[in-house]
Amino acid sequence: MFASALRNAARPCRALLQSRGSPSLEALRWRSHLPLNTVIMFVPQQEAWVVERMGKFHRVLEPGINVLIPILDRVKYVQSLKEIAIDVPKQAAITSDNVTLSLDGVLYLRILDPYKASYGVEDPEFAITQLAQTTMRSELGKISLDYVFRERESLNMNIVEVINKASEAWGIMCLRYEIRDIKLPPRVQEAMQMQVEAERKKRAAILESEGTRTADINVAEGKRQARILASEADKMEQINSAKGQAEGLRLLCEALQHQQGLNAASLATAQNYIQAFQNLANKNNTLILPANVSDVTGIVGSAVGVYKSLSRTLQANSEDSDARATIQESSAYPSDIESEPK
């Protein structure tokens, strides 16, 4: 019997809790239908039921099973202790540079003290919504349009701070405020779009000029390095060519010091003469020939004679140089000459 009575007493509470989740009652969460006093009351988790006894505040029912006195006790307020999201309606606000904006937001709050939330304000949701709207208009009037989007986070924080100062007496804490949508006048939006396009074109022109400058610098640096490397290559080529010629002349000089070397030189001179004579008429039709063009032996002999004459001259000069050096050395030591016996 007691279990049947308990189930019958709990049915109105269950029906009320199920109906509170419907859309029609969701908008009236602060003034929802109150449960009837059925002696035994079951309070859901994260809810606070404010009970009045004979019209005066008695206590706040905690989650779980609670017993009330019929007729004397009455559930006056039902407060949800969960985080609540309130839709702030769209409103118009004017910035410091006289631009009219249309914006809305979402307010997140939580009830900390069910007693203050029940007896401190008549309609908490309406009061919080109006406070958020007026604070938003006040904060937007302090900044210009360019800083509305930049200072969006700080703007939300300022609104939360102002709301918490006013809602402290209501037992409600504002957790955060988020601006959901900002709409600009069509002309202002077009002007901002043109400004953004101009800024992007400016950045593109700067980047393009910097790229051209960097490319020109790279090309000039590459040409400079190429010229330096080419000049160094020519220098090394000339040095190697000079060393090769010097080495060839040295070997030729050593070879000509022998009789067989002179014969080889005579043969090389004759071959060069014949080869040069063959190339006389390759480029020009007019030829100037010596009188003894067919006397190869005489020409070779003349060349060898010139070489021998130069060799004798160089040898004589070398002997004179050696004699002068010997005389200078003997004059450098006079004491050795005086010390010899007469």
C-alpha positions as YAML, in Angstrom:
chain: A
units: angstrom
residues:
- id: 1
  name: MET
  ca: [0.00, 0.00, 0.00]
- id: 2
  name: PHE
  ca: [2.77, 2.39, 0.92]
- id: 3
  name: ALA
  ca: [4.66, 1.66, -2.36]
- id: 4
  name: SER
  ca: [1.51, 2.27, -4.41]
- id: 5
  name: ALA
  ca: [0.89, 5.56, -2.62]
- id: 6
  name: LEU
  ca: [4.51, 6.57, -3.13]
- id: 7
  name: ARG
  ca: [4.29, 5.92, -6.89]
- id: 8
  name: ASN
  ca: [1.02, 7.85, -7.14]
- id: 9
  name: ALA
  ca: [2.58, 10.78, -5.29]
- id: 10
  name: ALA
  ca: [5.63, 10.81, -7.57]
- id: 11
  name: ARG
  ca: [3.63, 10.85, -10.80]
- id: 12
  name: PRO
  ca: [2.84, 14.61, -10.77]
- id: 13
  name: CYS
  ca: [6.51, 15.39, -10.16]
- id: 14
  name: ARG
  ca: [7.63, 13.21, -13.09]
- id: 15
  name: ALA
  ca: [5.04, 14.74, -15.39]
- id: 16
  name: LEU
  ca: [6.19, 18.20, -14.38]
- id: 17
  name: LEU
  ca: [9.87, 17.41, -14.96]
- id: 18
  name: GLN
  ca: [9.12, 15.93, -18.37]
- id: 19
  name: SER
  ca: [7.02, 18.95, -19.34]
- id: 20
  name: ARG
  ca: [9.81, 21.34, -18.30]
- id: 21
  name: GLY
  ca: [11.94, 20.03, -21.19]
- id: 22
  name: SER
  ca: [9.37, 21.04, -23.80]
- id: 23
  name: PRO
  ca: [10.03, 24.10, -26.02]
- id: 24
  name: SER
  ca: [7.06, 26.00, -24.66]
- id: 25
  name: LEU
  ca: [8.42, 25.90, -21.14]
- id: 26
  name: GLU
  ca: [12.09, 26.21, -22.04]
- id: 27
  name: ALA
  ca: [11.67, 29.93, -22.71]
- id: 28
  name: LEU
  ca: [9.96, 30.31, -19.30]
- id: 29
  name: ARG
  ca: [12.56, 28.49, -17.25]
- id: 30
  name: TRP
  ca: [12.48, 31.15, -14.54]
- id: 31
  name: ARG
  ca: [8.68, 30.96, -14.17]
- id: 32
  name: SER
  ca: [7.91, 27.35, -15.02]
- id: 33
  name: HIS
  ca: [4.95, 25.48, -13.60]
- id: 34
  name: LEU
  ca: [5.63, 24.60, -10.02]
- id: 35
  name: PRO
  ca: [5.21, 21.09, -8.61]
- id: 36
  name: LEU
  ca: [2.34, 20.41, -6.24]
- id: 37
  name: ASN
  ca: [2.98, 19.50, -2.66]
- id: 38
  name: THR
  ca: [2.51, 15.74, -2.56]
- id: 39
  name: VAL
  ca: [4.13, 15.30, 0.86]
- id: 40
  name: ILE
  ca: [7.01, 13.32, -0.64]
- id: 41
  name: MET
  ca: [8.98, 15.31, -3.23]
- id: 42
  name: PHE
  ca: [11.78, 14.07, -5.48]
- id: 43
  name: VAL
  ca: [14.16, 16.89, -6.47]
- id: 44
  name: PRO
  ca: [16.29, 16.20, -9.56]
- id: 45
  name: GLN
  ca: [20.05, 16.64, -9.57]
- id: 46
  name: GLN
  ca: [21.35, 20.17, -10.29]
- id: 47
  name: GLU
  ca: [18.07, 21.78, -9.35]
- id: 48
  name: ALA
  ca: [17.06, 23.81, -6.31]
- id: 49
  name: TRP
  ca: [13.42, 24.05, -5.14]
- id: 50
  name: VAL
  ca: [12.66, 27.02, -2.92]
- id: 51
  name: VAL
  ca: [9.95, 26.18, -0.34]
- id: 52
  name: GLU
  ca: [7.81, 28.72, 1.51]
- id: 53
  name: ARG
  ca: [5.91, 27.87, 4.71]
- id: 54
  name: MET
  ca: [2.80, 29.92, 5.14]
- id: 55
  name: GLY
  ca: [4.09, 32.51, 2.65]
- id: 56
  name: LYS
  ca: [7.55, 32.90, 4.23]
- id: 57
  name: PHE
  ca: [10.83, 31.43, 3.01]
- id: 58
  name: HIS
  ca: [11.43, 28.14, 4.75]
- id: 59
  name: ARG
  ca: [14.28, 26.24, 3.06]
- id: 60
  name: VAL
  ca: [15.80, 25.06, -0.23]
- id: 61
  name: LEU
  ca: [15.19, 21.42, -1.06]
- id: 62
  name: GLU
  ca: [18.30, 19.45, -1.95]
- id: 63
  name: PRO
  ca: [18.37, 16.81, -4.75]
- id: 64
  name: GLY
  ca: [16.78, 13.54, -3.69]
- id: 65
  name: ILE
  ca: [13.78, 12.70, -1.56]
- id: 66
  name: ASN
  ca: [12.23, 15.41, 0.63]
- id: 67
  name: VAL
  ca: [9.13, 15.51, 2.86]
- id: 68
  name: LEU
  ca: [6.85, 18.55, 3.07]
- id: 69
  name: ILE
  ca: [3.85, 19.39, 5.21]
- id: 70
  name: PRO
  ca: [0.66, 19.59, 3.16]
- id: 71
  name: ILE
  ca: [-1.10, 22.97, 2.92]
- id: 72
  name: LEU
  ca: [1.58, 24.72, 4.98]
- id: 73
  name: ASP
  ca: [4.56, 24.13, 2.66]
- id: 74
  name: ARG
  ca: [4.59, 25.18, -0.98]
- id: 75
  name: VAL
  ca: [7.26, 25.02, -3.69]
- id: 76
  name: LYS
  ca: [7.51, 28.67, -4.77]
- id: 77
  name: TYR
  ca: [10.52, 28.69, -7.14]
- id: 78
  name: VAL
  ca: [12.42, 26.08, -9.16]
- id: 79
  name: GLN
  ca: [15.98, 27.13, -10.05]
- id: 80
  name: SER
  ca: [18.34, 25.21, -12.32]
- id: 81
  name: LEU
  ca: [21.97, 25.08, -11.15]
- id: 82
  name: LYS
  ca: [23.30, 24.13, -14.60]
- id: 83
  name: GLU
  ca: [25.05, 26.53, -16.92]
- id: 84
  name: ILE
  ca: [22.37, 28.38, -18.86]
- id: 85
  name: ALA
  ca: [22.76, 29.91, -22.34]
- id: 86
  name: ILE
  ca: [20.58, 32.94, -23.01]
- id: 87
  name: ASP
  ca: [20.09, 34.34, -26.49]
- id: 88
  name: VAL
  ca: [20.63, 38.12, -26.46]
- id: 89
  name: PRO
  ca: [18.36, 39.66, -29.12]
- id: 90
  name: LYS
  ca: [19.72, 41.68, -32.01]
- id: 91
  name: GLN
  ca: [20.31, 45.33, -31.20]
- id: 92
  name: ALA
  ca: [21.68, 48.49, -32.81]
- id: 93
  name: ALA
  ca: [24.79, 50.20, -31.45]
- id: 94
  name: ILE
  ca: [26.78, 53.25, -32.55]
- id: 95
  name: THR
  ca: [30.57, 53.29, -32.46]
- id: 96
  name: SER
  ca: [32.75, 56.27, -31.57]
- id: 97
  name: ASP
  ca: [33.12, 57.18, -35.26]
- id: 98
  name: ASN
  ca: [29.30, 57.26, -35.75]
- id: 99
  name: VAL
  ca: [28.84, 53.92, -37.52]
- id: 100
  name: THR
  ca: [25.64, 52.03, -36.72]
- id: 101
  name: LEU
  ca: [26.11, 48.30, -36.13]
- id: 102
  name: SER
  ca: [23.56, 45.54, -35.70]
- id: 103
  name: LEU
  ca: [24.75, 42.72, -33.48]
- id: 104
  name: ASP
  ca: [23.52, 39.93, -31.24]
- id: 105
  name: GLY
  ca: [25.16, 37.53, -28.84]
- id: 106
  name: VAL
  ca: [24.91, 34.62, -26.43]
- id: 107
  name: LEU
  ca: [25.20, 34.94, -22.68]
- id: 108
  name: TYR
  ca: [26.31, 32.03, -20.46]
- id: 109
  name: LEU
  ca: [25.47, 32.21, -16.76]
- id: 110
  name: ARG
  ca: [24.95, 30.05, -13.69]
- id: 111
  name: ILE
  ca: [22.90, 30.45, -10.50]
- id: 112
  name: LEU
  ca: [25.07, 30.39, -7.39]
- id: 113
  name: ASP
  ca: [22.52, 31.33, -4.73]
- id: 114
  name: PRO
  ca: [18.94, 30.09, -5.35]
- id: 115
  name: TYR
  ca: [17.60, 32.33, -2.55]
- id: 116
  name: LYS
  ca: [18.97, 35.56, -4.09]
- id: 117
  name: ALA
  ca: [17.97, 34.46, -7.58]
- id: 118
  name: SER
  ca: [14.40, 33.92, -6.35]
- id: 119
  name: TYR
  ca: [13.90, 36.97, -4.12]
- id: 120
  name: GLY
  ca: [16.55, 39.40, -5.40]
- id: 121
  name: VAL
  ca: [15.05, 40.09, -8.84]
- id: 122
  name: GLU
  ca: [11.64, 39.59, -10.36]
- id: 123
  name: ASP
  ca: [12.69, 38.21, -13.76]
- id: 124
  name: PRO
  ca: [16.40, 37.23, -13.81]
- id: 125
  name: GLU
  ca: [16.51, 36.33, -17.50]
- id: 126
  name: PHE
  ca: [14.96, 39.61, -18.62]
- id: 127
  name: ALA
  ca: [17.19, 41.60, -16.26]
- id: 128
  name: ILE
  ca: [20.37, 39.88, -17.44]
- id: 129
  name: THR
  ca: [19.39, 40.30, -21.10]
- id: 130
  name: GLN
  ca: [18.67, 44.02, -20.73]
- id: 131
  name: LEU
  ca: [21.89, 44.52, -18.79]
- id: 132
  name: ALA
  ca: [23.90, 42.75, -21.52]
- id: 133
  name: GLN
  ca: [22.32, 44.90, -24.24]
- id: 134
  name: THR
  ca: [22.91, 48.20, -22.47]
- id: 135
  name: THR
  ca: [26.48, 47.23, -21.58]
- id: 136
  name: MET
  ca: [27.17, 46.25, -25.18]
- id: 137
  name: ARG
  ca: [25.94, 49.61, -26.47]
- id: 138
  name: SER
  ca: [28.01, 51.42, -23.87]
- id: 139
  name: GLU
  ca: [31.21, 49.52, -24.65]
- id: 140
  name: LEU
  ca: [30.80, 49.89, -28.42]
- id: 141
  name: GLY
  ca: [30.40, 53.63, -28.06]
- id: 142
  name: LYS
  ca: [33.94, 53.83, -26.65]
- id: 143
  name: ILE
  ca: [35.76, 52.30, -29.64]
- id: 144
  name: SER
  ca: [35.84, 52.91, -33.39]
- id: 145
  name: LEU
  ca: [34.74, 50.57, -36.14]
- id: 146
  name: ASP
  ca: [38.27, 49.42, -36.98]
- id: 147
  name: TYR
  ca: [38.77, 48.17, -33.41]
- id: 148
  name: VAL
  ca: [35.42, 46.37, -33.07]
- id: 149
  name: PHE
  ca: [36.74, 43.24, -34.77]
- id: 150
  name: ARG
  ca: [40.24, 43.53, -33.29]
- id: 151
  name: GLU
  ca: [39.09, 44.07, -29.70]
- id: 152
  name: ARG
  ca: [36.28, 41.52, -29.84]
- id: 153
  name: GLU
  ca: [37.72, 39.36, -27.06]
- id: 154
  name: SER
  ca: [38.43, 42.30, -24.73]
- id: 155
  name: LEU
  ca: [34.95, 43.64, -25.49]
- id: 156
  name: ASN
  ca: [33.39, 40.36, -24.34]
- id: 157
  name: MET
  ca: [35.48, 40.39, -21.18]
- id: 158
  name: ASN
  ca: [34.42, 43.95, -20.33]
- id: 159
  name: ILE
  ca: [30.75, 43.05, -20.77]
- id: 160
  name: VAL
  ca: [31.12, 40.00, -18.48]
- id: 161
  name: GLU
  ca: [32.84, 42.12, -15.83]
- id: 162
  name: VAL
  ca: [30.08, 44.76, -15.84]
- id: 163
  name: ILE
  ca: [27.32, 42.13, -15.73]
- id: 164
  name: ASN
  ca: [28.94, 40.31, -12.79]
- id: 165
  name: LYS
  ca: [29.08, 43.53, -10.75]
- id: 166
  name: ALA
  ca: [25.34, 44.04, -11.20]
- id: 167
  name: SER
  ca: [24.25, 40.40, -10.90]
- id: 168
  name: GLU
  ca: [26.18, 39.70, -7.72]
- id: 169
  name: ALA
  ca: [23.16, 40.82, -5.67]
- id: 170
  name: TRP
  ca: [20.97, 38.42, -7.65]
- id: 171
  name: GLY
  ca: [23.06, 35.33, -6.85]
- id: 172
  name: ILE
  ca: [23.89, 34.86, -10.55]
- id: 173
  name: MET
  ca: [27.37, 34.71, -12.08]
- id: 174
  name: CYS
  ca: [27.99, 35.48, -15.76]
- id: 175
  name: LEU
  ca: [30.56, 33.03, -17.09]
- id: 176
  name: ARG
  ca: [31.13, 34.48, -20.56]
- id: 177
  name: TYR
  ca: [29.55, 36.55, -23.29]
- id: 178
  name: GLU
  ca: [30.09, 35.90, -26.99]
- id: 179
  name: ILE
  ca: [29.21, 38.24, -29.84]
- id: 180
  name: ARG
  ca: [27.55, 35.98, -32.37]
- id: 181
  name: ASP
  ca: [26.98, 38.16, -35.41]
- id: 182
  name: ILE
  ca: [27.89, 41.71, -36.46]
- id: 183
  name: LYS
  ca: [26.17, 43.32, -39.43]
- id: 184
  name: LEU
  ca: [27.36, 46.54, -41.05]
- id: 185
  name: PRO
  ca: [25.49, 48.98, -43.27]
- id: 186
  name: PRO
  ca: [25.86, 48.10, -46.97]
- id: 187
  name: ARG
  ca: [27.84, 51.24, -47.84]
- id: 188
  name: VAL
  ca: [30.21, 50.81, -44.93]
- id: 189
  name: GLN
  ca: [30.71, 47.17, -45.85]
- id: 190
  name: GLU
  ca: [31.51, 48.14, -49.46]
- id: 191
  name: ALA
  ca: [33.98, 50.77, -48.26]
- id: 192
  name: MET
  ca: [35.69, 48.24, -45.99]
- id: 193
  name: GLN
  ca: [35.85, 45.75, -48.86]
- id: 194
  name: MET
  ca: [37.47, 48.37, -51.10]
- id: 195
  name: GLN
  ca: [39.92, 49.20, -48.32]
- id: 196
  name: VAL
  ca: [40.83, 45.54, -47.93]
- id: 197
  name: GLU
  ca: [41.32, 45.14, -51.69]
- id: 198
  name: ALA
  ca: [43.51, 48.26, -51.83]
- id: 199
  name: GLU
  ca: [45.60, 46.97, -48.94]
- id: 200
  name: ARG
  ca: [46.04, 43.61, -50.62]
- id: 201
  name: LYS
  ca: [47.01, 45.26, -53.92]
- id: 202
  name: LYS
  ca: [49.54, 47.38, -52.03]
- id: 203
  name: ARG
  ca: [51.05, 44.29, -50.40]
- id: 204
  name: ALA
  ca: [51.14, 42.48, -53.76]
- id: 205
  name: ALA
  ca: [52.92, 45.44, -55.42]
- id: 206
  name: ILE
  ca: [55.45, 45.61, -52.58]
- id: 207
  name: LEU
  ca: [56.11, 41.90, -52.74]
- id: 208
  name: GLU
  ca: [56.47, 42.01, -56.52]
- id: 209
  name: SER
  ca: [58.94, 44.92, -56.37]
- id: 210
  name: GLU
  ca: [60.94, 43.15, -53.66]
- id: 211
  name: GLY
  ca: [61.00, 40.01, -55.80]
- id: 212
  name: THR
  ca: [62.21, 41.97, -58.84]
- id: 213
  name: ARG
  ca: [64.88, 43.68, -56.75]
- id: 214
  name: THR
  ca: [66.08, 40.38, -55.34]
- id: 215
  name: ALA
  ca: [66.12, 38.82, -58.81]
- id: 216
  name: ASP
  ca: [68.18, 41.71, -60.25]
- id: 217
  name: ILE
  ca: [70.61, 41.49, -57.36]
- id: 218
  name: ASN
  ca: [70.98, 37.76, -57.87]
- id: 219
  name: VAL
  ca: [71.54, 38.18, -61.62]
- id: 220
  name: ALA
  ca: [74.15, 40.92, -61.07]
- id: 221
  name: GLU
  ca: [75.90, 38.85, -58.43]
- id: 222
  name: GLY
  ca: [75.91, 35.84, -60.76]
- id: 223
  name: LYS
  ca: [77.42, 37.88, -63.61]
- id: 224
  name: ARG
  ca: [80.06, 39.27, -61.27]
- id: 225
  name: GLN
  ca: [81.01, 35.83, -60.05]
- id: 226
  name: ALA
  ca: [81.09, 34.54, -63.63]
- id: 227
  name: ARG
  ca: [83.43, 37.35, -64.73]
- id: 228
  name: ILE
  ca: [85.70, 36.77, -61.76]
- id: 229
  name: LEU
  ca: [85.87, 33.06, -62.47]
- id: 230
  name: ALA
  ca: [86.46, 33.67, -66.21]
- id: 231
  name: SER
  ca: [89.29, 36.13, -65.48]
- id: 232
  name: GLU
  ca: [90.88, 33.68, -63.07]
- id: 233
  name: ALA
  ca: [90.60, 30.95, -65.68]
- id: 234
  name: ASP
  ca: [92.27, 33.22, -68.32]
- id: 235
  name: LYS
  ca: [94.98, 34.08, -65.84]
- id: 236
  name: MET
  ca: [95.71, 30.44, -65.09]
- id: 237
  name: GLU
  ca: [95.65, 29.64, -68.82]
- id: 238
  name: GLN
  ca: [98.17, 32.38, -69.58]
- id: 239
  name: ILE
  ca: [100.38, 31.27, -66.70]
- id: 240
  name: ASN
  ca: [100.29, 27.67, -67.85]
- id: 241
  name: SER
  ca: [100.95, 28.71, -71.46]
- id: 242
  name: ALA
  ca: [103.94, 30.82, -70.39]
- id: 243
  name: LYS
  ca: [105.28, 28.00, -68.23]
- id: 244
  name: GLY
  ca: [104.87, 25.62, -71.15]
- id: 245
  name: GLN
  ca: [106.70, 27.93, -73.56]
- id: 246
  name: ALA
  ca: [109.48, 28.49, -71.04]
- id: 247
  name: GLU
  ca: [109.84, 24.76, -70.50]
- id: 248
  name: GLY
  ca: [109.87, 24.19, -74.27]
- id: 249
  name: LEU
  ca: [112.55, 26.81, -74.82]
- id: 250
  name: ARG
  ca: [114.65, 25.37, -72.03]
- id: 251
  name: LEU
  ca: [114.49, 21.90, -73.53]
- id: 252
  name: LEU
  ca: [115.24, 23.32, -76.98]
- id: 253
  name: CYS
  ca: [118.25, 25.19, -75.63]
- id: 254
  name: GLU
  ca: [119.61, 22.06, -73.99]
- id: 255
  name: ALA
  ca: [119.10, 20.09, -77.19]
- id: 256
  name: LEU
  ca: [120.88, 22.67, -79.39]
- id: 257
  name: GLN
  ca: [124.01, 22.46, -77.30]
- id: 258
  name: HIS
  ca: [124.82, 19.16, -79.10]
- id: 259
  name: GLN
  ca: [125.69, 18.58, -82.75]
- id: 260
  name: GLN
  ca: [122.68, 16.36, -83.29]
- id: 261
  name: GLY
  ca: [120.55, 19.13, -81.86]
- id: 262
  name: LEU
  ca: [121.76, 21.51, -84.56]
- id: 263
  name: ASN
  ca: [120.90, 18.97, -87.23]
- id: 264
  name: ALA
  ca: [117.42, 18.58, -85.76]
- id: 265
  name: ALA
  ca: [116.98, 22.35, -85.71]
- id: 266
  name: SER
  ca: [118.04, 22.55, -89.37]
- id: 267
  name: LEU
  ca: [115.50, 19.86, -90.28]
- id: 268
  name: ALA
  ca: [112.73, 21.63, -88.32]
- id: 269
  name: THR
  ca: [113.54, 24.94, -90.01]
- id: 270
  name: ALA
  ca: [113.40, 23.35, -93.46]
- id: 271
  name: GLN
  ca: [110.03, 21.73, -92.66]
- id: 272
  name: ASN
  ca: [108.58, 25.02, -91.40]
- id: 273
  name: TYR
  ca: [109.82, 26.81, -94.54]
- id: 274
  name: ILE
  ca: [108.16, 24.28, -96.83]
- id: 275
  name: GLN
  ca: [104.89, 24.39, -94.82]
- id: 276
  name: ALA
  ca: [104.84, 28.18, -94.85]
- id: 277
  name: PHE
  ca: [105.49, 28.20, -98.62]
- id: 278
  name: GLN
  ca: [102.49, 25.89, -99.12]
- id: 279
  name: ASN
  ca: [100.17, 28.32, -97.28]
- id: 280
  name: LEU
  ca: [101.15, 31.43, -99.21]
- id: 281
  name: ALA
  ca: [98.28, 31.35, -101.71]
- id: 282
  name: ASN
  ca: [95.47, 30.15, -99.43]
- id: 283
  name: LYS
  ca: [93.98, 33.60, -98.68]
- id: 284
  name: ASN
  ca: [95.38, 36.08, -101.27]
- id: 285
  name: ASN
  ca: [95.88, 35.86, -105.04]
- id: 286
  name: THR
  ca: [98.89, 38.20, -105.02]
- id: 287
  name: LEU
  ca: [102.19, 36.57, -103.98]
- id: 288
  name: ILE
  ca: [105.55, 38.15, -103.20]
- id: 289
  name: LEU
  ca: [108.28, 35.50, -103.52]
- id: 290
  name: PRO
  ca: [111.99, 35.82, -102.74]
- id: 291
  name: ALA
  ca: [114.54, 35.43, -105.55]
- id: 292
  name: ASN
  ca: [115.95, 32.19, -104.16]
- id: 293
  name: VAL
  ca: [112.65, 30.58, -103.28]
- id: 294
  name: SER
  ca: [113.82, 27.20, -104.54]
- id: 295
  name: ASP
  ca: [117.09, 27.26, -102.59]
- id: 296
  name: VAL
  ca: [115.88, 25.54, -99.46]
- id: 297
  name: THR
  ca: [119.39, 24.53, -98.43]
- id: 298
  name: GLY
  ca: [120.64, 28.07, -98.57]
- id: 299
  name: ILE
  ca: [117.76, 29.40, -96.51]
- id: 300
  name: VAL
  ca: [118.19, 26.70, -93.90]
- id: 301
  name: GLY
  ca: [121.94, 27.33, -93.83]
- id: 302
  name: SER
  ca: [121.36, 31.04, -93.37]
- id: 303
  name: ALA
  ca: [119.02, 30.35, -90.44]
- id: 304
  name: VAL
  ca: [121.50, 27.95, -88.86]
- id: 305
  name: GLY
  ca: [124.29, 30.49, -89.39]
- id: 306
  name: VAL
  ca: [122.26, 33.16, -87.62]
- id: 307
  name: TYR
  ca: [121.68, 30.76, -84.74]
- id: 308
  name: LYS
  ca: [125.41, 29.90, -84.53]
- id: 309
  name: SER
  ca: [126.34, 33.57, -84.60]
- id: 310
  name: LEU
  ca: [123.94, 34.29, -81.76]
- id: 311
  name: SER
  ca: [125.28, 31.29, -79.85]
- id: 312
  name: ARG
  ca: [128.89, 32.48, -80.17]
- id: 313
  name: THR
  ca: [127.91, 35.96, -79.08]
- id: 314
  name: LEU
  ca: [126.07, 34.62, -76.04]
- id: 315
  name: GLN
  ca: [128.98, 32.31, -75.19]
- id: 316
  name: ALA
  ca: [131.48, 35.19, -75.42]
- id: 317
  name: ASN
  ca: [129.35, 37.34, -73.18]
- id: 318
  name: SER
  ca: [129.12, 34.51, -70.70]
- id: 319
  name: GLU
  ca: [132.92, 34.07, -70.64]
- id: 320
  name: ASP
  ca: [133.45, 37.79, -70.11]
- id: 321
  name: SER
  ca: [131.02, 37.70, -67.22]
- id: 322
  name: ASP
  ca: [132.87, 34.76, -65.64]
- id: 323
  name: ALA
  ca: [136.23, 36.58, -65.99]
- id: 324
  name: ARG
  ca: [134.89, 39.71, -64.33]
- id: 325
  name: ALA
  ca: [133.54, 37.66, -61.49]
- id: 326
  name: THR
  ca: [136.91, 35.96, -61.00]
- id: 327
  name: ILE
  ca: [138.76, 39.32, -60.90]
- id: 328
  name: GLN
  ca: [136.33, 40.71, -58.36]
- id: 329
  name: GLU
  ca: [136.75, 37.66, -56.17]
- id: 330
  name: SER
  ca: [140.61, 37.94, -56.30]
- id: 331
  name: SER
  ca: [140.50, 41.64, -55.40]
- id: 332
  name: ALA
  ca: [138.31, 40.91, -52.43]
- id: 333
  name: TYR
  ca: [141.22, 39.05, -50.64]
- id: 334
  name: PRO
  ca: [144.50, 41.18, -50.96]
- id: 335
  name: SER
  ca: [146.04, 39.76, -47.77]
- id: 336
  name: ASP
  ca: [146.44, 36.33, -49.38]
- id: 337
  name: ILE
  ca: [148.47, 37.83, -52.27]
- id: 338
  name: GLU
  ca: [150.78, 39.82, -49.94]
- id: 339
  name: SER
  ca: [151.49, 36.83, -47.79]
- id: 340
  name: GLU
  ca: [153.10, 34.88, -50.64]
- id: 341
  name: PRO
  ca: [157.06, 34.76, -50.64]
- id: 342
  name: LYS
  ca: [158.82, 37.00, -53.14]
...
